[in-house]
Short mmCIF file of C-alpha atoms and ligand atoms in Angstrom, two decimals:
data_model
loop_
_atom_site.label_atom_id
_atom_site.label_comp_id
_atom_site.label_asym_id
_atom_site.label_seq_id
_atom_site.Cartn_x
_atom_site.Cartn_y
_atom_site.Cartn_z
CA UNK A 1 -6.14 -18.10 16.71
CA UNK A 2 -5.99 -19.72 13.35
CA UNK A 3 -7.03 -18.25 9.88
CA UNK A 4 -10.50 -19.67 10.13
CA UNK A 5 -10.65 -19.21 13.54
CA UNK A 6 -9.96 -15.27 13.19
CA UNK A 7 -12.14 -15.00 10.25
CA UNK A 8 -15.47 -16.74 12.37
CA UNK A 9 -14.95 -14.78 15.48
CA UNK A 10 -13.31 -11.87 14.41
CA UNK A 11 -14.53 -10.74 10.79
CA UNK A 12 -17.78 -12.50 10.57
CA UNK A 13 -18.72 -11.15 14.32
CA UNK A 14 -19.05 -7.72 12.90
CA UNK A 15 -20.58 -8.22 9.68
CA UNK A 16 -20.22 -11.54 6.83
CA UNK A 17 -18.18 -8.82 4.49
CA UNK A 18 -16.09 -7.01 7.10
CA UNK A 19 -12.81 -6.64 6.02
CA UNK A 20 -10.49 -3.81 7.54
CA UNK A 21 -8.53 -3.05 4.09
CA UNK A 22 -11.24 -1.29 2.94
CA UNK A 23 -9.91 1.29 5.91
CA UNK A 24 -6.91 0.75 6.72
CA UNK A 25 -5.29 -0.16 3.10
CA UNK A 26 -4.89 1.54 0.03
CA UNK A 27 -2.90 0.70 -3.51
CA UNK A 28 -2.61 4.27 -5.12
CA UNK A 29 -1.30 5.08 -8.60
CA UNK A 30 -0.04 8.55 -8.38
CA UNK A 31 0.28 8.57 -12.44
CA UNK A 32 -2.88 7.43 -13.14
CA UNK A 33 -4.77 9.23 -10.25
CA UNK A 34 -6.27 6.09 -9.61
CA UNK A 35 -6.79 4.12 -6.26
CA UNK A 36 -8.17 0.98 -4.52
CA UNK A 37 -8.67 -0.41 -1.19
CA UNK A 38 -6.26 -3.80 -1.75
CA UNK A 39 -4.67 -5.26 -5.37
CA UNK A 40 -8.04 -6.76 -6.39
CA UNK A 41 -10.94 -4.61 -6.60
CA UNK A 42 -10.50 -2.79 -9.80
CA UNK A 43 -9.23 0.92 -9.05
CA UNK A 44 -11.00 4.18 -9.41
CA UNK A 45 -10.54 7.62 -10.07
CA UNK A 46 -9.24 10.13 -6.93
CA UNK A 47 -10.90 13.50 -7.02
CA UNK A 48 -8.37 16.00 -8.36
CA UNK A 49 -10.27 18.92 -6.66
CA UNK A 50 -10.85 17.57 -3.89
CA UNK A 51 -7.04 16.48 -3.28
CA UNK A 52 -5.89 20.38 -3.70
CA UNK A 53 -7.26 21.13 0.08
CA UNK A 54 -7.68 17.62 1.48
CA UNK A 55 -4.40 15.20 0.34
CA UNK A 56 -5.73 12.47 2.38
CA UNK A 57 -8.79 12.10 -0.30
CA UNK A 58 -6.40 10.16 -2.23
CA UNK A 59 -7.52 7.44 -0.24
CA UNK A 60 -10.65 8.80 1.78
CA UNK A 61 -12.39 8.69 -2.04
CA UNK A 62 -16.47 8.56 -2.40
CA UNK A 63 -16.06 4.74 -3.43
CA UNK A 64 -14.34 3.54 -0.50
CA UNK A 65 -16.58 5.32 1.82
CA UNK A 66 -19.73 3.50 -0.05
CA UNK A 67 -18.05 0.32 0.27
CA UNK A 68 -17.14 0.67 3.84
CA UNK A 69 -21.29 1.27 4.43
CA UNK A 70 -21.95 -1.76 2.38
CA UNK A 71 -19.57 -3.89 4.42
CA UNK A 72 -20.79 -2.24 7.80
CA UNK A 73 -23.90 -3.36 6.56
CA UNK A 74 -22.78 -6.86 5.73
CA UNK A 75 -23.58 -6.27 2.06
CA UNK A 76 -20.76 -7.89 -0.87
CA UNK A 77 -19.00 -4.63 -2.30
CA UNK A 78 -18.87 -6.09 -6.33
CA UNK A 79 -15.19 -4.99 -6.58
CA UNK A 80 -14.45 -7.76 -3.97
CA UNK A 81 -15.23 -10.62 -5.78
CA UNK A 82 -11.98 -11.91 -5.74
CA UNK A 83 -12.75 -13.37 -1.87
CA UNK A 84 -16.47 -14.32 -2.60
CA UNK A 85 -14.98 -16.41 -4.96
CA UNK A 86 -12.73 -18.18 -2.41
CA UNK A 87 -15.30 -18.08 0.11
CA UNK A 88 -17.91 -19.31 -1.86
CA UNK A 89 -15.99 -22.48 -2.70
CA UNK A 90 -17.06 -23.65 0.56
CA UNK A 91 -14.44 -25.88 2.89
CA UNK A 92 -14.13 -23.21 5.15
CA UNK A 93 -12.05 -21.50 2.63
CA UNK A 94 -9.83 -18.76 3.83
CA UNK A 95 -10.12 -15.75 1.68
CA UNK A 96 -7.64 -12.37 1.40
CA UNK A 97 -10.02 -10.20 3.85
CA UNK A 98 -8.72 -12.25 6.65
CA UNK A 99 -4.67 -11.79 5.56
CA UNK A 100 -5.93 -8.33 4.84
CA UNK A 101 -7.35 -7.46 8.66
CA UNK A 102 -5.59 -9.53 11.02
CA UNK A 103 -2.60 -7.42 10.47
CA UNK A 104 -4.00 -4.52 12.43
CA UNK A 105 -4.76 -5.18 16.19
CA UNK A 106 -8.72 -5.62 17.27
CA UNK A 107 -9.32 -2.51 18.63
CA UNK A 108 -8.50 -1.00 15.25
CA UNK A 109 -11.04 -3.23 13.34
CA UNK A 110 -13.63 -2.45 15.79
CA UNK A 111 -13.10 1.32 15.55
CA UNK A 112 -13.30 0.61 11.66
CA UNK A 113 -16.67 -0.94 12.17
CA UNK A 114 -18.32 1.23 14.55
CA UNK A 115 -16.63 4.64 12.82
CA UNK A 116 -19.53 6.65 10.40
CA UNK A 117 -18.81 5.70 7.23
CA UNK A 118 -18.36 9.13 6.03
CA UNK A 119 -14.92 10.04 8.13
CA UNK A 120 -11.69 9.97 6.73
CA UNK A 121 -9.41 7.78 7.72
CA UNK A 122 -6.03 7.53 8.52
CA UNK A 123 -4.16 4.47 6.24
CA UNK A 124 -1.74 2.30 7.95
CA UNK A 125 -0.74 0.23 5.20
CA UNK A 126 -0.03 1.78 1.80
CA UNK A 127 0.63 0.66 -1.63
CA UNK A 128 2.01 3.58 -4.04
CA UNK A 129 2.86 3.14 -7.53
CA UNK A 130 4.75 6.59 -8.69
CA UNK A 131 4.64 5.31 -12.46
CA UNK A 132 4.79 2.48 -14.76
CA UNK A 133 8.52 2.61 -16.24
CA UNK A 134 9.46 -1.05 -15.98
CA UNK A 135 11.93 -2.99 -17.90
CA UNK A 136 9.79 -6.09 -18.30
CA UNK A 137 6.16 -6.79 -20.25
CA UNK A 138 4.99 -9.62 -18.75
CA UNK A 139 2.02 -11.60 -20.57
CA UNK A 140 -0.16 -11.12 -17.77
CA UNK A 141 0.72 -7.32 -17.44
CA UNK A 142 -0.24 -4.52 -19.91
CA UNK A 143 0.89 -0.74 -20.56
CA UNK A 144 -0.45 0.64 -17.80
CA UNK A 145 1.84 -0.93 -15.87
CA UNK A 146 4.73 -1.33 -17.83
CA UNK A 147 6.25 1.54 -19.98
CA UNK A 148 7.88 -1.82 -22.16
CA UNK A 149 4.42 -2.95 -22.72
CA UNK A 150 3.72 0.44 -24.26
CA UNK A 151 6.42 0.38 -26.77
CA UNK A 152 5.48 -3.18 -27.85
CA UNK A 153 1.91 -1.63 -28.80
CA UNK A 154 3.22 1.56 -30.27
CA UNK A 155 5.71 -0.41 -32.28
CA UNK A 156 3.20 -3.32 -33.08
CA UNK A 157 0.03 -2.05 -32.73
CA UNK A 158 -2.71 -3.50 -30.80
CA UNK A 159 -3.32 -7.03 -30.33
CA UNK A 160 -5.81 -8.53 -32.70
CA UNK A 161 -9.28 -10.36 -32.37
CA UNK A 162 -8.90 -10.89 -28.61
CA UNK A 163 -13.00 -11.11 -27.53
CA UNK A 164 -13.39 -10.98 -23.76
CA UNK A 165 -10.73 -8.30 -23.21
CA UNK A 166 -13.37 -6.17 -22.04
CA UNK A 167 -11.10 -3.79 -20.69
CA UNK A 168 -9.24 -3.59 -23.60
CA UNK A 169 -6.03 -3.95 -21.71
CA UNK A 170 -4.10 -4.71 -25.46
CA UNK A 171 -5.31 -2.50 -27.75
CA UNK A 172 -4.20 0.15 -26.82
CA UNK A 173 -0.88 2.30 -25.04
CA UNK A 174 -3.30 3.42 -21.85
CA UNK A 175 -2.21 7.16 -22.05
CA UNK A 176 -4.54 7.51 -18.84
CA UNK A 177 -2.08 5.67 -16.57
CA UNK A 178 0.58 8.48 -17.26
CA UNK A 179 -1.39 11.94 -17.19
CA UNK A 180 1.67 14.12 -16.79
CA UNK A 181 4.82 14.08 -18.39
CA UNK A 182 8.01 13.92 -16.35
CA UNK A 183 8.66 17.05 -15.23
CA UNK A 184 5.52 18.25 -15.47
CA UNK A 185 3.74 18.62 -12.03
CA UNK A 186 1.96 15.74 -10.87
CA UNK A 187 -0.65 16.83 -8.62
CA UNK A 188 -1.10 13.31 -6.98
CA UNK A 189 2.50 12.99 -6.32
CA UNK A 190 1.99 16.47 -4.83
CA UNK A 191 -0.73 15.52 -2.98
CA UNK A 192 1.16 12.46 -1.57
CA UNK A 193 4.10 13.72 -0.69
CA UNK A 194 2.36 16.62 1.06
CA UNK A 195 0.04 14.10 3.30
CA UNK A 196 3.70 12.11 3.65
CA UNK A 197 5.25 15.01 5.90
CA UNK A 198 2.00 15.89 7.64
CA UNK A 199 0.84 13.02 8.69
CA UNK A 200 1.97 9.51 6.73
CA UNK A 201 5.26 9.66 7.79
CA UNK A 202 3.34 9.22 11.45
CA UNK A 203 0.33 7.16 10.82
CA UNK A 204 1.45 4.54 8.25
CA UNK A 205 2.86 1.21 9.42
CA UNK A 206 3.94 0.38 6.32
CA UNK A 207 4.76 1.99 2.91
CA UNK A 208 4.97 -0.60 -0.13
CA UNK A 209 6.47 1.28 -3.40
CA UNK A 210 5.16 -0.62 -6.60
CA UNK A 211 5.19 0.27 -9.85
CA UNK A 212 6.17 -0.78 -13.07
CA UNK A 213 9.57 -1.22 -11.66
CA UNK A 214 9.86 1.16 -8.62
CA UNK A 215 13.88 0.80 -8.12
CA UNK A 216 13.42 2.61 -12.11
CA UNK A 217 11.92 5.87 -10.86
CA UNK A 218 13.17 8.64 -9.62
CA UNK A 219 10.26 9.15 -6.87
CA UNK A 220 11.43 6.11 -5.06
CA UNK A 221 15.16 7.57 -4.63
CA UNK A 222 13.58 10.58 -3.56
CA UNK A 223 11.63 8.50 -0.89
CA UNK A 224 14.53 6.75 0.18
CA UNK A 225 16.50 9.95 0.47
CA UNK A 226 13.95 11.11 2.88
CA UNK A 227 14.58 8.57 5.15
CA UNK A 228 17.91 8.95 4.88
CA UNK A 229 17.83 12.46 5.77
CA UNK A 230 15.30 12.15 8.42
CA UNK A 231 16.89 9.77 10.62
CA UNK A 232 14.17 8.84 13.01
CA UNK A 233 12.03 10.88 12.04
CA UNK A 234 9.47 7.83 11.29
CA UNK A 235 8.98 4.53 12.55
CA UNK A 236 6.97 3.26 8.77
CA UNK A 237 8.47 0.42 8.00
CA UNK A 238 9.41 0.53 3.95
CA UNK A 239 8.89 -2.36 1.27
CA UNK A 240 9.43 -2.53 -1.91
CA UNK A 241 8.21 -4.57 -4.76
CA UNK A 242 11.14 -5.35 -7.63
CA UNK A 243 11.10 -7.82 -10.20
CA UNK A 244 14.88 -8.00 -9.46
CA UNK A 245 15.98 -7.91 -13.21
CA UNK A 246 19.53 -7.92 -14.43
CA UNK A 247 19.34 -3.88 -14.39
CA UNK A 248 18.44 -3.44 -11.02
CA UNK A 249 21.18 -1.53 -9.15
CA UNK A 250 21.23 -4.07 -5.93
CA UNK A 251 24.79 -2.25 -4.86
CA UNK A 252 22.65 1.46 -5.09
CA UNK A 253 19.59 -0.09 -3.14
CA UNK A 254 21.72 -1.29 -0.54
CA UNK A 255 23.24 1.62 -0.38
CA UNK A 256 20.25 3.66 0.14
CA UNK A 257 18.53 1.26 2.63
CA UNK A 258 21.84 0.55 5.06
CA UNK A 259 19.91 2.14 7.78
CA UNK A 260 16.34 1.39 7.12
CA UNK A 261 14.23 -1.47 7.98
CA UNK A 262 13.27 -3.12 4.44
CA UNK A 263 10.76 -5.63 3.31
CA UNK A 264 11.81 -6.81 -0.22
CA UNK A 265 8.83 -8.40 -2.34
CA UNK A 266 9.78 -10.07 -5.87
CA UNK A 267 7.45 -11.46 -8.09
CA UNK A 268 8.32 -15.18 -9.37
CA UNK A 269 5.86 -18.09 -10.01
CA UNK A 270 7.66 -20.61 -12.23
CA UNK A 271 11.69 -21.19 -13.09
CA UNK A 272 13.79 -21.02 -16.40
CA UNK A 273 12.60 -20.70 -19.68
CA UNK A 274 8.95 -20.63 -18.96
CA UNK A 275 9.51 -18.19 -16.32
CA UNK A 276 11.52 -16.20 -19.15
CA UNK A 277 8.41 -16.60 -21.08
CA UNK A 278 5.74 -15.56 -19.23
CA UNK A 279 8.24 -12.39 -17.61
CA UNK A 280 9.17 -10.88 -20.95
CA UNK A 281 12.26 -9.10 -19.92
CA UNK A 282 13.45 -11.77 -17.40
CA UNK A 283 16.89 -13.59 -16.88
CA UNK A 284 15.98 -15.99 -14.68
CA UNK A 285 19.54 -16.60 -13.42
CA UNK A 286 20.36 -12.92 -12.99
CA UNK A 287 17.22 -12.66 -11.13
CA UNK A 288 18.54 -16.08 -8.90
CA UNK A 289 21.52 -14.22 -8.34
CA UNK A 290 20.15 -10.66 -7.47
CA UNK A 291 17.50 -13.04 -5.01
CA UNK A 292 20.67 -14.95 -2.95
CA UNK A 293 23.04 -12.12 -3.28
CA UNK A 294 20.03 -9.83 -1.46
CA UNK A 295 19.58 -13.24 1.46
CA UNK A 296 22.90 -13.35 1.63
CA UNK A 297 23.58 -9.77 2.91
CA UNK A 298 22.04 -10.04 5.76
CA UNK A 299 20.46 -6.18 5.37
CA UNK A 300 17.03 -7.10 4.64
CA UNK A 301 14.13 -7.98 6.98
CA UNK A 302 12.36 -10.10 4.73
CA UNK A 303 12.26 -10.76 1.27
CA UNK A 304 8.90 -12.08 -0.05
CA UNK A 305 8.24 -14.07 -3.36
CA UNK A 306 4.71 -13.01 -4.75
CA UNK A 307 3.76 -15.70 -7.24
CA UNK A 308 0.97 -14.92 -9.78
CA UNK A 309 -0.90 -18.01 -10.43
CA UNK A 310 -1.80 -18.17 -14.31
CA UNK A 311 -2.39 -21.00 -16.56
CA UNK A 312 1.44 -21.23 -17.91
CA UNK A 313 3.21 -21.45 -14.45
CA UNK A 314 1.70 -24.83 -12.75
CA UNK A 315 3.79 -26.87 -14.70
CA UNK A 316 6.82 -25.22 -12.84
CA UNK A 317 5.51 -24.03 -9.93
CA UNK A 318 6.19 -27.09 -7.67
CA UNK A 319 9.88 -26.60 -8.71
CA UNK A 320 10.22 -22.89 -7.66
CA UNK A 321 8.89 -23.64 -4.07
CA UNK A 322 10.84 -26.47 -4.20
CA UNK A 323 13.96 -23.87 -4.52
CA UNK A 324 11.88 -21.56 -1.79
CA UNK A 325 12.08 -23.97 0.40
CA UNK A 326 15.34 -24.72 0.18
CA UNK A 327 16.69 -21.33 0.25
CA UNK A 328 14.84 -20.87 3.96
CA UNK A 329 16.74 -24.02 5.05
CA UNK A 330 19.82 -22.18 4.47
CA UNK A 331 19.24 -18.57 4.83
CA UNK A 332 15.68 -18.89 7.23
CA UNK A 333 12.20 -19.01 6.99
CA UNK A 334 11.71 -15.67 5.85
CA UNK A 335 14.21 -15.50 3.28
CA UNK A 336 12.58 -15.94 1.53
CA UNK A 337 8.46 -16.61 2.27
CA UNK A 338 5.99 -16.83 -0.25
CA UNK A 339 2.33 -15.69 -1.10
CA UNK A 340 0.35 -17.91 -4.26
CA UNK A 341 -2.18 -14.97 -5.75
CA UNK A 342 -4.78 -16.40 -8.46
CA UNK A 343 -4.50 -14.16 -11.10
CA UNK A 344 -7.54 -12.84 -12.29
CA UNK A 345 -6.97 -10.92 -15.08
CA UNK A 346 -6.69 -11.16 -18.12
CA UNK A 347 -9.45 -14.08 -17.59
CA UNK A 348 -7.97 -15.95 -20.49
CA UNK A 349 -4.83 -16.64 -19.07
CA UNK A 350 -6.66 -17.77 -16.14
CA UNK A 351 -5.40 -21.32 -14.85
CA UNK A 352 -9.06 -22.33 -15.10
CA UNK A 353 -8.83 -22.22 -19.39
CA UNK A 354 -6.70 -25.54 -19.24
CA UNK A 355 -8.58 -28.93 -19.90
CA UNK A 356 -9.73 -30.88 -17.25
CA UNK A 357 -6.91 -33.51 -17.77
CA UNK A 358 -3.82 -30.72 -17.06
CA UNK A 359 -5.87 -29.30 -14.47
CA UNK A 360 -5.92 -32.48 -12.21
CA UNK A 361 -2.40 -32.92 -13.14
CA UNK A 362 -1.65 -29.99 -11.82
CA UNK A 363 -3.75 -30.40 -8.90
CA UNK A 364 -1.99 -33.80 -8.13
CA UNK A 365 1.03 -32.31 -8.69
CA UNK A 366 0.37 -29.77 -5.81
CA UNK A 367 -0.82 -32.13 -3.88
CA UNK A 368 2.31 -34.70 -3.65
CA UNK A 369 4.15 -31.27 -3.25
CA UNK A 370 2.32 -30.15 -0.26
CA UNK A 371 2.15 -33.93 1.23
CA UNK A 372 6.12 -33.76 1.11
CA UNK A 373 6.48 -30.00 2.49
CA UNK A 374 3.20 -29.30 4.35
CA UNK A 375 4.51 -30.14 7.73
CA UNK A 376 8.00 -28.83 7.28
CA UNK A 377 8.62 -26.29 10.90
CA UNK A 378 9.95 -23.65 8.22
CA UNK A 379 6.62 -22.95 6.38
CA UNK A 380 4.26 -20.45 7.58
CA UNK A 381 0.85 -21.20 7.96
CA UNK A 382 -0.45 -18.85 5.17
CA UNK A 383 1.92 -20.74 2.45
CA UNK A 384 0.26 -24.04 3.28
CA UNK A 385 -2.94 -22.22 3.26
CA UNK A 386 -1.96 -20.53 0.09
CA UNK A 387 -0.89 -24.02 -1.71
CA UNK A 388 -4.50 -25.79 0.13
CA UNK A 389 -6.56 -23.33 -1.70
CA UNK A 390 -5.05 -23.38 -4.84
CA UNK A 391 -5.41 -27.20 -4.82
CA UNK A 392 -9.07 -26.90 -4.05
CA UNK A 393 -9.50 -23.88 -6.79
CA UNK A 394 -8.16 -26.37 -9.33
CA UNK A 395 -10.67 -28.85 -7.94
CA UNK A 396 -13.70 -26.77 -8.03
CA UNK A 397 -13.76 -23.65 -9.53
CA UNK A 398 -15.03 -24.31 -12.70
CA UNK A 399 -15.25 -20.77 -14.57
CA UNK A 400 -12.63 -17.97 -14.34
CA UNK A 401 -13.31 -14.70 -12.90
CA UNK A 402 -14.63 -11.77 -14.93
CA UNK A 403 -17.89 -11.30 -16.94
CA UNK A 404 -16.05 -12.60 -19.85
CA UNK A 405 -16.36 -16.27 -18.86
CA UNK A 406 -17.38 -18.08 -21.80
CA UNK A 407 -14.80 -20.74 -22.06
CA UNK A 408 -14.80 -20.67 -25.77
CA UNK A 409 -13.65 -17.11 -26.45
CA UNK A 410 -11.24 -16.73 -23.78
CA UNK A 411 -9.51 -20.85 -25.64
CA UNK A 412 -10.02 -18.09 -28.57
CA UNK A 413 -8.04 -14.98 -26.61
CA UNK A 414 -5.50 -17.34 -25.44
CA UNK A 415 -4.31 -18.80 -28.50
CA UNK A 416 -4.54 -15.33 -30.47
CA UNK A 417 -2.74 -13.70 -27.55
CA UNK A 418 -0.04 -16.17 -27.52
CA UNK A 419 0.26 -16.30 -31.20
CA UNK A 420 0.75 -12.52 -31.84
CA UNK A 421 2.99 -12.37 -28.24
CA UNK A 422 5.34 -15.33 -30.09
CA UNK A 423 5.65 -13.04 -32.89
CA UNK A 424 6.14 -9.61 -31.34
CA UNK A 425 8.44 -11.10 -28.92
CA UNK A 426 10.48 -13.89 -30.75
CA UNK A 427 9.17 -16.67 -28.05
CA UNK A 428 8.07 -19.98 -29.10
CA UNK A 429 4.81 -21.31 -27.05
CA UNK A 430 5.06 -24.99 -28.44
CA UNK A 431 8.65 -25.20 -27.67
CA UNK A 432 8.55 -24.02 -24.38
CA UNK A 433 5.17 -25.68 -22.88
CA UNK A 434 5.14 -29.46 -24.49
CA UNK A 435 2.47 -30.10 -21.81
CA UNK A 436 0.27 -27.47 -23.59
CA UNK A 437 1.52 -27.90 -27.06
CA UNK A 438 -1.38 -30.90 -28.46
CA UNK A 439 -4.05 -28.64 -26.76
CA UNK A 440 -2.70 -24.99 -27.94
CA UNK A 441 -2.26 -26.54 -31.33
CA UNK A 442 -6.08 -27.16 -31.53
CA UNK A 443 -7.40 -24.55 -30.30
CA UNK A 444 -10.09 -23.28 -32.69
CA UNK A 445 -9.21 -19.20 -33.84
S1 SF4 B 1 -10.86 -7.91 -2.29
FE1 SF4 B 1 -10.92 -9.00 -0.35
S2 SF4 B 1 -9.08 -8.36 0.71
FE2 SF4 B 1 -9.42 -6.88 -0.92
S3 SF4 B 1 -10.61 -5.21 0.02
FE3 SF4 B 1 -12.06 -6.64 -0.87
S4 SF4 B 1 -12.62 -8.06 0.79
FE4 SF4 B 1 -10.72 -6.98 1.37
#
């Protein structure tokens, strides 16, 4: 069964919203407190009382369970609007909820659908993030996910005169997202790591450890010690999402994972300077090093590039799947695969704030890319879906995500951003995107 096909007769059979992540699936920030049901609706507080007697309410929170009525129901949670977007644009496009469910088998998506939507229930997949010390700031990031982002705003201040940042993701060093000090007792963490030896370590199929930079906290050694010391113990199969930086200590992770099963995810979506650009923090070469050195071992079962589609990387992104591609021809067709994720926020770094013109460019671009790959035996069928509906996004989505959609302020955000990032950083936005460089220069602040 296809994509489309699986969405029709699987999803849509049970309700027009159905999507099993909302069950089965959870990102959790243990140092925020903070949880959601996949990386796109926007997260939401776990009950700290509630978690002292009942650890699995770090997923099984109030929110979900409303959600998972509303989708019984056949109702659009708002926090999903990331796939009515997609599906919305019509050509039978093939949103997230269907990459999201088809991982678990059918009978578990029915029992999701005919289960009260009061129960708890048990995840299978899991996102945890155990805190946000990272060495990078990427432009599309902020502090609550990066403990470098924080010094640039405690050092700097906030960023100036940016008008659709809503959320205030700039202005300010998100204290929230770290409520406890280290060594002070995290009663998340405790919370996980007490539903990880009753239960998780049983239940979940999969454990992905995020962060900031998870191979940078001392949680995720503690994790991986676990498993080490509990041979067998669990059949969860562990991934983890690096940015593979210079400072990651590949010979310690190796180490640590000789014996486990390990999905590596990396996050990449142009190459070079612009790359080095938009991933403040970022050798790109190191990283190209750390990636080949990691295919080359042989130790991994996969190794995943997660590209984040934003308005700086199209010019480049044709040339880093270019390289993907490549690399599967000579280490195989998961090493390494690739996922294309339209970034959402912030809105102003949306690829939807280009002109027309670069758009189509783009676009075209894609398009003599995927007329040259599509067919090649070595691409899964969720990359050529991936590159498909990014072609069509550029096509026809005409305003970005968000409430702040006035094109106007977020041409305003995005040269004020850029102007104050050049500055704080020492990066040059001209010099490094000539395709932008007429356009940025006349954009009205
Ligand atoms: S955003 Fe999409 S994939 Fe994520 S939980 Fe909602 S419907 Fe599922």
């Amino acid at each position: 069964m296809n994509d489309l096909e699986f969405r029709q007769q699987v999803l849509d059979t049970k309700s027009a919203s159905f999507c099993a992540a909302k069950w089965y699936n959870a990102t959790i920030w243990l140092g925020s407190g903070q949880t959601t049901s996949c990386h796109h609706p926007p997260a939401h507080s776990i009950d700290a009382e509630e978690i002292k007697t009942r650890p699995s309410a770090i997923h099984n929170t109030v929110e979900k369970k409303i959600d998972r009525l509303n989708m019984q129901l056949g109702n659009r949670p708002k926090g999903c609007e990331y796939c009515w977007k997609i599906e919305d644009m019509g050509r039978d496009a093939v949103s997230d909820r269907v990459y999201k469910s088809k991982i678990y088998p059918i009978e578990a998506l029915d029992e999701a659908y005919t289960t009260p939507h009061q129960a708890d229930v048990d995840l299978r997949t899991l996102e945890i993030a155990f805190d946000r010390t990272c060495q990078f700031a990427c432009s599309y990031c902020n502090p609550a996910f990066s403990s470098t982002w924080v010094r640039d705003i405690q050092r700097n201040g906030p960023y100036d005169s940016l008008v659709s940042d809503g959320r205030n993701h700039f202005t300010h060093a998100h204290d929230s997202a770290q409520l406890y000090r280290f060594g002070e007792t995290n009663p998340y963490s405790e919370a996980f790591f007490k539903w990880w030896e009753t239960d998780l370590h049983r239940t979940l199929q999969e454990l992905r450890i995020t962060g900031g930079e998870p191979l940078m906290s001392g949680e995720t050694w503690k994790l991986l010690d676990w498993f080490r010391t509990n041979k067998g113990r669990s059949t969860t199969r562990l991934a983890i999402n690096t940015n593979l930086g210079a400072e990651v200590d590949i010979d310690r992770l190796l180490d640590a994972t000789k014996d486990i099963s390990l999905d590596l995810y990396t996050s990449m979506e142009s190459v070079g300077q612009q790359a080095e650009y938009i991933r403040d923090g970022l050798d790109y070469s190191a990283w190209v090093m750390n990636l080949v050195r990691l295919m080359e071992c042989g130790q991994l079962r996969s190794l995943h590039v997660m590209c984040t589609v934003n308005a700086l990387c199209l010019d480049t992104l044709p040339n880093l799947l270019t390289a993907i591609m490549r690399w599967k021809y000579q280490y195989g067709r998961d090493f390494p695969s690739f996922t294309l994720n339209i970034l959402r926020f912030p809105s102003f770094q949306s690829p939807l704030v280009l002109p027309d013109a670069i758009k189509l460019r783009h676009k075209n671009q894609l398009q003599e890319w995927l007329d040259c790959w599509g067919s090649d035996p070595l691409m899964h069928e969720h990359e050529r879906n991936h590159v498909q509906r990014l072609i069509d996004y550029l096509d026809i989505v005409k305003t970005p995500h968000s409430d702040a959609f006035e094109q106007p302020k977020l041409h305003n955000d995005f040269r004020q951003f850029f102007t104050q990032y050049d500055q704080r950083r020492g990066k040059n936005f001209t010099a490094t995107f000539p395709l932008l460089a007429d356009w940025y220069n006349d954009l009205r602040i």
